[in-house]
Amino acid sequence: MAKRSIPKGVVKDIIIVAVGVLVIWIGLQVAFGTQNPFYVVASGSMIPVLEVYDVLIVSGHVSFEEIEVGDIIVFNRPSDHDRVIVHRVASIMEDDPKTIRTKGDANPASIPGTDFPITDEEYIGKVAYTLPQVGYITQLLKPPINYAIIAIVIGIMVVKQFVKKKNEKKLSLTDPLDSVNPDTIEELSNIDKIEKDSEYSEHVDKTDDVEELDDTDEPESQTKTEEIDEKFEEIEDSIDDKIESKEKEVPKKK
């Protein structure tokens, strides 16, 4: 059995989608000044300001030196950098080097190793925008659901390309005359049955009468000319007869 290769159209579509996603992602990184500008709130430590599954858009263009008390920032946990945390700046512990302490709005106090000491090394960025509850989408896109969605999208692309090729092949093998609209064929078959327009028909009939003159038909002017010629001939014959009769009456001289 011959193996079916993936249509070139599908490969092209996948490449276009991949390049588009990559361009958008790079554009967002440049726009917000951080490798990952999107984070999903995973705990209730910042309730009611931030709810679980809120999506945070983080700006890395705000430098660590510009951070002030009251700002909500995203940072790596200082103890082992194994978690990303979003808390509010509670105080500036030192100025040189700058070191800050944070606290969750819903927590009773700052947690050592989690909320402090935070330096420029742990800092990721300042929260610029919040998209409420959009994080539920990310939960739906976790494995294996995300793989299933990707497979469905690729499957749709493949089917689309096969259907497109099949239609093109069918169109190329179809007789153009067979593809004529049946209504049009019926109209053309009844063309002799269409009633003639009265004015147009009358005009055409008159024209046909003029054009269908037989070769034996003679114009009126020609007939009159022949009659005049015959009269002249009769007059000439009469004159000749009179002249001959007079010559007979004249006696001959001796």
XYZ file of N, CA and C in Angstrom:
762
model
N 0.846 -1.204 0.000
C 0.000 0.000 0.000
C 0.873 1.242 0.000
N 0.446 2.225 -0.800
C 1.209 3.468 -0.866
C 0.899 4.329 0.353
N 1.936 4.888 0.894
C 1.762 5.739 2.072
C 1.296 7.125 1.643
N 0.336 7.645 2.384
C -0.177 8.985 2.087
C 0.628 10.014 2.858
N 1.183 10.933 2.140
C 1.961 11.995 2.780
C 1.044 13.142 3.183
N 1.491 13.917 4.148
C 0.712 15.077 4.589
C 0.689 16.106 3.473
N -0.499 16.603 3.089
C -0.577 17.600 2.015
C 0.271 18.827 2.323
N 0.820 19.390 1.262
C 1.668 20.577 1.430
C 0.882 21.739 2.032
N -0.416 21.803 1.720
C -1.235 22.882 2.269
C -1.324 22.831 3.781
N -1.394 21.602 4.342
C -1.462 21.451 5.798
C -0.154 21.902 6.431
N 0.958 21.460 5.845
C 2.268 21.863 6.371
C 2.405 23.380 6.329
N 1.925 23.968 5.237
C 2.001 25.426 5.090
C 1.181 26.128 6.169
N -0.045 25.618 6.420
C -0.911 26.222 7.446
C -0.280 26.117 8.833
N 0.308 24.951 9.129
C 0.939 24.751 10.439
C 2.110 25.708 10.614
N 2.907 25.857 9.559
C 4.058 26.767 9.625
C 3.590 28.201 9.836
N 2.527 28.596 9.123
C 2.001 29.963 9.264
C 1.522 30.214 10.695
N 0.779 29.220 11.259
C 0.271 29.374 12.637
C 1.431 29.445 13.623
N 2.415 28.553 13.444
C 3.559 28.535 14.362
C 4.344 29.841 14.303
N 4.582 30.318 13.092
C 5.323 31.586 12.934
C 4.519 32.740 13.519
N 3.196 32.723 13.298
C 2.351 33.783 13.848
C 2.385 33.822 15.364
N 2.272 32.634 15.996
C 2.331 32.563 17.471
C 3.690 33.044 17.977
N 4.762 32.618 17.288
C 6.110 33.011 17.704
C 6.306 34.524 17.608
N 5.825 35.105 16.517
C 5.963 36.557 16.337
C 5.190 37.307 17.417
N 3.956 36.839 17.695
C 3.140 37.493 18.730
C 3.814 37.386 20.096
N 4.337 36.197 20.397
C 4.968 35.987 21.697
C 6.198 36.883 21.860
N 7.035 36.927 20.827
C 8.224 37.790 20.880
C 7.812 39.253 20.997
N 6.767 39.627 20.292
C 6.277 41.006 20.376
C 5.813 41.363 21.773
N 5.115 40.424 22.441
C 4.664 40.680 23.816
C 5.846 40.779 24.784
N 6.856 39.935 24.578
C 8.032 40.006 25.441
C 8.720 41.363 25.315
N 8.819 41.842 24.082
C 9.444 43.157 23.860
C 8.571 44.262 24.438
N 7.265 44.145 24.256
C 6.346 45.193 24.709
C 6.333 45.326 26.230
N 6.390 44.175 26.951
C 6.295 44.215 28.414
C 7.641 44.030 29.105
N 8.707 43.805 28.346
C 10.042 43.769 28.920
C 10.314 42.612 29.849
N 9.671 41.468 29.598
C 9.919 40.286 30.423
C 9.750 39.036 29.579
N 10.424 37.949 29.979
C 10.354 36.717 29.198
C 8.961 36.119 29.193
N 8.239 36.270 30.304
C 6.862 35.776 30.367
C 5.981 36.857 30.988
N 5.198 37.541 30.146
C 4.378 38.636 30.697
C 3.067 38.177 31.327
N 2.739 36.894 31.266
C 1.449 36.401 31.765
C 1.648 35.408 32.914
N 0.878 35.638 33.972
C 0.906 34.732 35.123
C -0.519 34.539 35.626
N -0.787 33.339 36.124
C -2.112 33.027 36.661
C -2.021 32.923 38.181
N -2.933 33.596 38.878
C -2.955 33.552 40.342
C -3.386 32.160 40.780
N -2.575 31.526 41.598
C -2.840 30.141 42.007
C -3.249 30.006 43.471
N -3.183 31.087 44.250
C -3.565 31.008 45.669
C -4.404 32.223 46.041
N -4.997 32.142 47.229
C -5.871 33.231 47.684
C -5.191 34.214 48.603
N -3.850 34.321 48.566
C -3.137 35.201 49.493
C -3.360 36.683 49.203
N -3.861 37.015 48.009
C -4.088 38.427 47.674
C -5.570 38.760 47.550
N -6.452 37.875 48.033
C -7.889 38.174 48.028
C -8.166 39.358 48.952
N -9.016 40.304 48.610
C -9.961 40.315 47.483
C -9.425 41.029 46.235
N -8.204 41.579 46.309
C -7.681 42.330 45.154
C -7.468 41.396 43.975
N -6.868 40.240 44.242
C -6.607 39.247 43.198
C -7.267 37.930 43.580
N -8.082 37.400 42.670
C -8.755 36.130 42.909
C -7.988 34.997 42.206
N -8.225 33.793 42.684
C -7.629 32.622 42.036
C -8.135 32.550 40.592
N -7.215 32.248 39.667
C -7.438 32.159 38.226
C -7.501 33.517 37.526
N -7.227 34.605 38.241
C -7.020 35.874 37.555
C -5.697 35.800 36.783
N -5.672 36.394 35.614
C -4.438 36.432 34.817
C -3.798 37.803 34.991
N -2.511 37.788 35.320
C -1.765 39.026 35.535
C -0.873 39.307 34.332
N -0.885 40.562 33.909
C 0.047 41.004 32.866
C 1.126 41.823 33.562
N 2.346 41.343 33.486
C 3.455 41.906 34.254
C 4.360 42.727 33.348
N 4.741 43.898 33.824
C 5.656 44.768 33.084
C 7.044 44.710 33.717
N 8.023 44.351 32.877
C 9.404 44.343 33.347
C 10.116 45.650 33.073
N 9.406 46.597 32.445
C 10.025 47.897 32.149
C 10.166 48.756 33.412
N 9.385 48.413 34.446
C 9.524 49.125 35.729
C 10.691 48.464 36.480
N 11.759 49.202 36.667
C 12.957 48.634 37.299
C 12.732 48.405 38.795
N 13.558 47.558 39.360
C 13.449 47.243 40.781
C 13.682 48.486 41.637
N 14.526 49.393 41.172
C 14.800 50.622 41.922
C 13.589 51.545 41.978
N 12.676 51.404 41.039
C 11.480 52.263 41.000
C 10.344 51.714 41.853
N 10.475 50.502 42.346
C 9.400 49.881 43.131
C 9.231 50.612 44.458
N 7.947 50.855 44.791
C 7.625 51.572 46.027
C 6.684 50.732 46.883
N 6.544 51.164 48.141
C 5.622 50.483 49.058
C 4.195 50.611 48.514
N 3.488 49.497 48.501
C 2.111 49.482 47.985
C 1.991 48.870 46.599
N 3.138 48.771 45.890
C 3.101 48.151 44.561
C 2.912 46.641 44.682
N 2.199 46.056 43.732
C 2.057 44.598 43.669
C 3.075 44.095 42.650
N 3.944 43.209 43.104
C 5.019 42.730 42.242
C 4.995 41.201 42.137
N 5.654 40.709 41.081
C 5.818 39.271 40.875
C 7.302 38.965 41.022
N 7.621 37.926 41.801
C 9.029 37.612 42.064
C 9.197 36.121 42.337
N 10.418 35.670 42.236
C 10.746 34.295 42.603
C 10.943 34.204 44.118
N 10.472 33.134 44.720
C 10.638 32.978 46.162
C 12.134 32.984 46.500
N 12.567 33.861 47.424
C 13.999 34.060 47.674
C 14.718 32.854 48.265
N 14.020 31.965 48.946
C 14.683 30.841 49.594
C 15.273 29.854 48.591
N 14.536 29.500 47.538
C 15.044 28.506 46.584
C 14.648 28.780 45.132
N 13.937 29.871 44.876
C 13.528 30.273 43.514
C 12.707 29.165 42.801
N 11.977 28.381 43.595
C 11.219 27.286 42.993
C 9.762 27.664 42.736
N 9.359 28.837 43.180
C 7.979 29.271 42.985
C 7.948 30.744 42.587
N 6.904 31.091 41.821
C 6.673 32.504 41.475
C 5.541 33.001 42.356
N 5.767 34.133 43.002
C 4.811 34.675 43.976
C 4.407 36.082 43.561
N 3.149 36.421 43.822
C 2.666 37.783 43.611
C 2.144 38.304 44.949
N 2.860 39.326 45.509
C 2.480 39.945 46.783
C 2.691 41.454 46.687
N 2.188 42.135 47.703
C 2.305 43.586 47.756
C 3.544 43.977 48.570
N 4.222 45.046 48.132
C 5.411 45.534 48.847
C 4.954 46.153 50.173
N 5.501 45.629 51.246
C 5.118 46.107 52.585
C 6.091 47.151 53.126
N 7.400 46.983 52.804
C 8.384 47.949 53.313
C 9.695 47.806 52.550
N 10.518 48.888 52.649
C 11.878 48.869 52.090
C 12.815 48.556 53.254
N 13.425 47.414 53.240
C 14.277 46.982 54.343
C 15.653 47.657 54.285
N 16.243 47.754 53.100
C 17.553 48.392 52.928
C 17.550 49.134 51.602
N 18.392 50.175 51.535
C 18.508 50.950 50.306
C 19.720 50.563 49.473
N 20.768 50.051 50.083
C 21.993 49.739 49.347
C 22.598 48.431 49.850
N 22.413 47.329 49.144
C 21.531 47.224 47.966
C 20.068 47.209 48.386
N 19.234 47.615 47.492
C 17.818 47.723 47.827
C 17.250 46.343 48.138
N 16.592 46.256 49.297
C 15.980 44.993 49.723
C 14.596 45.316 50.259
N 13.604 44.539 49.853
C 12.227 44.849 50.257
C 11.579 43.636 50.927
N 10.484 43.952 51.607
C 9.678 42.913 52.246
C 8.260 43.018 51.683
N 7.649 41.865 51.378
C 6.284 41.856 50.831
C 5.358 41.132 51.794
N 4.065 41.162 51.485
C 3.064 40.458 52.294
C 1.798 40.283 51.461
N 1.193 39.116 51.586
C -0.096 38.902 50.933
C -1.182 39.665 51.656
N -2.093 40.293 50.892
C -3.155 41.087 51.524
C -4.016 40.233 52.454
N -4.161 38.965 52.150
C -4.994 38.092 52.978
C -4.199 37.375 54.061
N -2.871 37.535 54.079
C -2.031 36.877 55.098
C -1.876 37.788 56.319
N -1.779 37.215 57.497
C -1.640 38.041 58.718
C -0.282 38.706 58.837
N 0.764 38.099 58.238
C 2.108 38.667 58.364
C 2.970 38.169 57.220
N 4.153 38.814 57.086
C 5.110 38.389 56.064
C 5.758 37.079 56.480
N 6.057 36.250 55.487
C 6.639 34.928 55.744
C 8.121 34.968 55.378
N 9.014 34.703 56.336
C 10.444 34.689 56.027
C 10.778 33.638 54.974
N 11.656 33.990 54.052
C 12.025 33.072 52.982
C 11.065 33.089 51.818
N 9.902 33.699 52.048
C 8.913 33.818 50.966
C 8.664 35.283 50.635
N 8.413 36.092 51.688
C 8.128 37.519 51.478
C 9.373 38.392 51.598
N 10.417 37.886 52.164
C 11.662 38.654 52.311
C 12.822 37.704 52.583
N 14.029 38.162 52.291
C 14.407 39.428 51.646
C 14.300 39.312 50.113
N 13.694 40.313 49.487
C 13.543 40.350 48.029
C 14.531 41.372 47.466
N 15.400 40.913 46.574
C 16.366 41.808 45.923
C 16.091 41.841 44.417
N 16.948 42.557 43.721
C 16.806 42.669 42.263
C 16.929 41.305 41.596
N 17.636 40.382 42.235
C 17.830 39.052 41.670
C 16.516 38.274 41.606
N 15.627 38.467 42.601
C 14.357 37.737 42.628
C 13.241 38.469 41.852
N 13.435 39.721 41.609
C 12.374 40.544 41.008
C 12.101 40.145 39.554
N 10.823 40.018 39.181
C 10.415 39.726 37.792
C 9.771 40.947 37.151
N 8.801 41.544 37.852
C 8.144 42.716 37.286
C 6.982 43.181 38.135
N 6.435 44.310 37.743
C 5.298 44.903 38.440
C 4.009 44.559 37.713
N 2.935 44.270 38.481
C 1.645 43.949 37.872
C 1.080 45.198 37.215
N 0.870 45.112 35.892
C 0.359 46.260 35.135
C -1.141 46.147 34.885
N -1.617 44.942 34.555
C -3.034 44.732 34.247
C -3.491 43.398 34.841
N -4.795 43.322 35.084
C -5.389 42.087 35.583
C -6.563 41.694 34.696
N -6.590 40.416 34.293
C -7.701 39.878 33.494
C -8.469 38.897 34.381
N -9.596 39.319 34.932
C -10.311 38.477 35.915
C -10.755 37.140 35.346
N -10.405 36.074 36.039
C -10.900 34.710 35.803
C -10.544 34.123 34.430
N -9.707 34.788 33.692
C -9.299 34.250 32.385
C -8.460 32.991 32.565
N -7.903 32.822 33.750
C -7.065 31.660 34.020
C -7.795 30.334 33.936
N -9.128 30.356 33.965
C -9.862 29.106 33.803
C -9.549 28.453 32.456
N -9.262 29.274 31.469
C -8.933 28.740 30.138
C -7.656 27.915 30.215
N -6.670 28.406 30.982
C -5.415 27.661 31.097
C -5.624 26.313 31.761
N -6.599 26.249 32.671
C -6.897 24.968 33.310
C -7.479 23.975 32.307
N -8.299 24.504 31.377
C -8.877 23.649 30.351
C -7.836 23.172 29.344
N -6.766 23.952 29.206
C -5.736 23.628 28.217
C -4.592 22.799 28.788
N -4.751 22.298 29.994
C -3.707 21.438 30.565
C -3.741 20.069 29.893
N -2.604 19.357 29.871
C -2.581 18.013 29.284
C -3.584 17.112 29.995
N -4.259 16.181 29.281
C -4.094 15.896 27.843
C -5.041 16.675 26.947
N -5.834 17.597 27.536
C -6.833 18.320 26.740
C -6.160 19.177 25.663
N -5.044 19.814 26.018
C -4.378 20.666 25.031
C -3.888 19.855 23.837
N -3.392 18.633 24.093
C -2.946 17.784 22.987
C -4.125 17.383 22.102
N -5.263 17.107 22.727
C -6.452 16.739 21.953
C -6.900 17.888 21.064
N -6.853 19.108 21.609
C -7.249 20.278 20.821
C -6.305 20.467 19.640
N -5.001 20.321 19.883
C -4.021 20.453 18.800
C -4.277 19.404 17.720
N -4.552 18.150 18.151
C -4.820 17.073 17.192
C -6.075 17.365 16.371
N -7.112 17.914 17.019
C -8.352 18.244 16.306
C -8.104 19.332 15.270
N -7.343 20.362 15.653
C -7.047 21.463 14.719
C -6.287 20.949 13.507
N -5.262 20.126 13.744
C -4.482 19.570 12.633
C -5.361 18.670 11.771
N -6.230 17.874 12.424
C -7.147 17.015 11.674
C -8.064 17.815 10.765
N -8.581 18.928 11.267
C -9.441 19.794 10.450
C -8.671 20.332 9.249
N -7.418 20.730 9.462
C -6.583 21.224 8.362
C -6.388 20.155 7.295
N -6.101 18.906 7.751
C -5.874 17.808 6.799
C -7.135 17.540 5.983
N -8.273 17.418 6.664
C -9.540 17.164 5.973
C -9.856 18.284 4.993
N -9.613 19.507 5.410
C -9.863 20.662 4.550
C -9.052 20.576 3.271
N -7.783 20.203 3.384
C -6.920 20.109 2.203
C -7.359 18.963 1.294
N -7.729 17.812 1.884
C -8.174 16.681 1.066
C -9.464 17.024 0.317
N -10.401 17.670 0.986
C -11.654 18.067 0.348
C -11.388 19.064 -0.769
N -10.480 19.999 -0.530
C -10.139 21.003 -1.538
C -9.543 20.346 -2.774
N -8.620 19.387 -2.570
C -7.998 18.691 -3.705
C -9.029 17.862 -4.456
N -9.922 17.205 -3.715
C -10.949 16.374 -4.341
C -11.866 17.220 -5.205
N -12.269 18.380 -4.713
C -13.139 19.279 -5.479
C -12.440 19.798 -6.728
N -11.136 20.137 -6.587
C -10.385 20.624 -7.741
C -10.260 19.542 -8.805
N -10.001 18.285 -8.365
C -9.884 17.179 -9.306
C -11.217 16.920 -10.004
N -12.302 16.948 -9.257
C -13.625 16.728 -9.821
C -13.978 17.819 -10.813
N -13.609 19.058 -10.498
C -13.898 20.186 -11.376
C -13.124 20.073 -12.678
N -11.873 19.591 -12.598
C -11.049 19.471 -13.792
C -11.550 18.379 -14.724
N -12.232 17.338 -14.178
C -12.740 16.234 -14.990
C -14.171 16.445 -15.448
N -14.800 17.489 -15.049
C -16.198 17.743 -15.385
C -16.309 18.454 -16.719
N -17.239 17.978 -17.583
C -17.486 18.637 -18.862
C -18.193 19.957 -18.598
N -17.645 21.058 -19.099
C -18.280 22.364 -18.832
C -19.728 22.414 -19.274
N -20.069 21.657 -20.378
C -21.448 21.690 -20.848
C -22.380 21.005 -19.879
N -21.822 19.998 -19.130
C -22.661 19.293 -18.168
C -22.946 20.136 -16.940
N -22.147 21.170 -16.737
C -22.304 21.987 -15.537
C -23.217 23.172 -15.760
N -23.819 23.234 -16.990
C -24.709 24.354 -17.269
C -25.965 24.219 -16.435
N -26.456 25.332 -16.018
C -27.666 25.340 -15.209
C -28.832 24.734 -15.993
N -29.529 23.727 -15.427
C -30.656 23.116 -16.133
C -31.714 24.128 -16.523
N -31.941 25.125 -15.716
C -32.933 26.160 -16.037
C -32.545 26.896 -17.298
N -31.235 27.149 -17.461
C -30.757 27.849 -18.651
C -30.987 27.003 -19.888
N -30.716 25.673 -19.779
C -30.931 24.778 -20.918
C -32.399 24.784 -21.323
N -33.290 24.730 -20.345
C -34.717 24.719 -20.634
C -35.145 26.005 -21.316
N -34.590 27.133 -20.878
C -34.920 28.417 -21.492
C -34.467 28.459 -22.938
N -33.246 27.932 -23.200
C -32.727 27.927 -24.560
C -33.542 27.000 -25.464
N -34.024 25.875 -24.915
C -34.805 24.950 -25.720
C -36.149 25.545 -26.106
N -36.663 26.472 -25.356
C -37.961 27.091 -25.634
C -37.833 28.431 -26.333
N -36.681 28.687 -26.916
C -36.457 30.021 -27.485
C -37.382 30.300 -28.660
N -37.756 29.235 -29.436
C -38.647 29.437 -30.583
C -40.061 29.752 -30.141
N -40.375 29.435 -28.883
C -41.735 29.638 -28.393
C -41.964 31.043 -27.841
N -40.927 31.861 -27.843
C -41.065 33.203 -27.293
C -41.878 34.061 -28.252
N -42.864 34.746 -27.757
C -43.705 35.587 -28.601
C -42.928 36.791 -29.107
N -43.208 37.131 -30.394
C -42.504 38.253 -31.006
C -43.112 39.569 -30.554
N -42.261 40.558 -30.467
C -42.728 41.905 -30.175
C -43.454 42.449 -31.403
N -44.652 43.058 -31.205
C -45.495 43.475 -32.323
C -44.819 44.507 -33.217
N -44.207 45.552 -32.614
C -43.574 46.607 -33.414
C -42.388 46.067 -34.194
N -41.570 45.304 -33.511
C -40.373 44.762 -34.149
C -40.763 43.806 -35.283
N -41.785 42.983 -35.041
C -42.206 42.017 -36.049
C -42.741 42.718 -37.277
N -43.521 43.772 -37.059
C -44.088 44.527 -38.191
C -42.982 45.147 -39.032
N -41.985 45.711 -38.344
C -40.860 46.331 -39.046
C -40.081 45.295 -39.863
N -39.849 44.150 -39.264
C -39.106 43.092 -39.942
C -39.883 42.579 -41.139
N -41.222 42.428 -40.998
C -42.043 41.929 -42.100
C -41.998 42.858 -43.289
N -42.048 44.180 -43.001
C -41.997 45.157 -44.097
C -40.654 45.103 -44.807
N -39.596 44.978 -44.018
C -38.252 44.907 -44.589
C -38.097 43.666 -45.443
N -38.637 42.572 -44.984
C -38.555 41.325 -45.740
C -39.299 41.440 -47.064
N -40.457 42.161 -47.058
C -41.220 42.341 -48.297
C -40.408 43.083 -49.332
N -39.670 44.096 -48.908
C -38.855 44.880 -49.836
C -37.702 44.050 -50.369
N -37.054 43.280 -49.461
C -35.876 42.527 -49.862
C -36.223 41.302 -50.690
N -37.483 40.829 -50.611
C -37.865 39.614 -51.307
C -38.520 39.889 -52.659
N -38.218 41.014 -53.321
C -38.714 41.305 -54.659
C -38.163 40.282 -55.638
N -39.030 39.751 -56.468
C -38.589 38.774 -57.457
C -37.912 39.491 -58.603
N -37.097 38.788 -59.383
C -36.415 39.392 -60.527
C -37.405 39.788 -61.611
N -38.637 39.189 -61.643
C -39.629 39.489 -62.680
C -40.379 40.776 -62.413
N -40.335 41.255 -61.165
C -41.035 42.495 -60.829
C -40.298 43.659 -61.449
N -41.030 44.592 -62.145
C -40.425 45.751 -62.800
C -40.895 47.011 -62.113
N -40.005 47.919 -61.894
C -40.405 49.190 -61.276
C -41.363 49.953 -62.166
N -42.175 50.796 -61.581
C -43.196 51.569 -62.302
C -42.568 52.536 -63.296
N -41.451 53.137 -62.922
C -40.782 54.107 -63.806
C -40.293 53.443 -65.093
N -39.810 52.215 -64.959
C -39.333 51.507 -66.144
C -40.498 51.210 -67.090
N -41.654 50.854 -66.575
C -42.838 50.550 -67.388
C -43.286 51.779 -68.168
N -43.328 52.930 -67.535
C -43.733 54.182 -68.193
C -42.779 54.544 -69.323
N -41.509 54.340 -69.083
C -40.507 54.647 -70.123
C -40.742 53.797 -71.367
N -41.041 52.530 -71.162
C -41.290 51.650 -72.301
C -42.552 52.070 -73.057
N -43.593 52.528 -72.348
C -44.823 52.984 -73.003
C -44.564 54.211 -73.881
N -43.746 55.139 -73.387
C -43.413 56.339 -74.157
C -42.645 55.965 -75.429
N -41.707 55.012 -75.265
C -40.940 54.566 -76.427
C -41.847 53.980 -77.502
N -42.830 53.196 -77.045
C -43.771 52.614 -78.003
C -44.571 53.686 -78.724
N -44.995 54.760 -78.029
C -45.744 55.876 -78.635
C -44.915 56.555 -79.712
N -43.620 56.796 -79.354
C -42.722 57.452 -80.328
C -42.575 56.595 -81.595
N -42.489 55.311 -81.402
C -42.360 54.423 -82.553
C -43.610 54.478 -83.433
N -44.772 54.500 -82.772
C -46.027 54.591 -83.535
C -46.096 55.890 -84.333
N -45.658 56.996 -83.693
C -45.680 58.311 -84.385
C -44.742 58.276 -85.594
N -43.551 57.724 -85.392
C -42.585 57.657 -86.489
C -43.127 56.818 -87.639
N -43.755 55.704 -87.302
C -44.329 54.861 -88.345
C -45.422 55.604 -89.103
N -46.246 56.382 -88.381
C -47.324 57.147 -89.022
C -46.768 58.183 -89.970
N -45.701 58.903 -89.546
C -45.071 59.925 -90.392
C -44.508 59.288 -91.669
N -43.844 58.182 -91.486
C -43.260 57.491 -92.654
C -44.336 57.086 -93.652
N -45.426 56.599 -93.126
C -46.532 56.187 -94.018
C -47.061 57.374 -94.814
N -47.225 58.528 -94.170
C -47.732 59.727 -94.841
C -46.774 60.192 -95.936
N -45.496 60.162 -95.607
C -44.491 60.599 -96.600
C -44.547 59.683 -97.820
N -44.670 58.420 -97.625
C -44.715 57.486 -98.728
C -45.955 57.711 -99.587
N -47.067 57.975 -98.915
C -48.308 58.209 -99.672
C -48.222 59.466 -100.506
N -47.623 60.537 -100.086
C -47.481 61.786 -100.829
C -46.554 61.590 -102.024
N -45.500 60.835 -101.766
C -44.592 60.610 -102.898
C -45.275 59.861 -104.039
N -46.196 59.061 -103.732
C -46.929 58.351 -104.757
C -47.865 59.273 -105.523
N -48.381 60.297 -104.867
C -49.319 61.215 -105.511
C -48.633 62.199 -106.453
N -47.392 62.561 -106.224
C -46.664 63.525 -107.079
C -46.364 62.846 -108.436
N -46.768 63.488 -109.632
C -46.490 62.884 -110.924
C -45.040 62.993 -111.319
N -44.565 62.060 -112.066
C -43.209 62.063 -112.494
C -43.024 62.967 -113.704
N -41.932 63.770 -113.819
C -41.643 64.658 -114.919
C -41.092 63.841 -116.092
N -41.502 64.318 -117.363
C -41.024 63.691 -118.554
C -39.724 64.280 -118.982
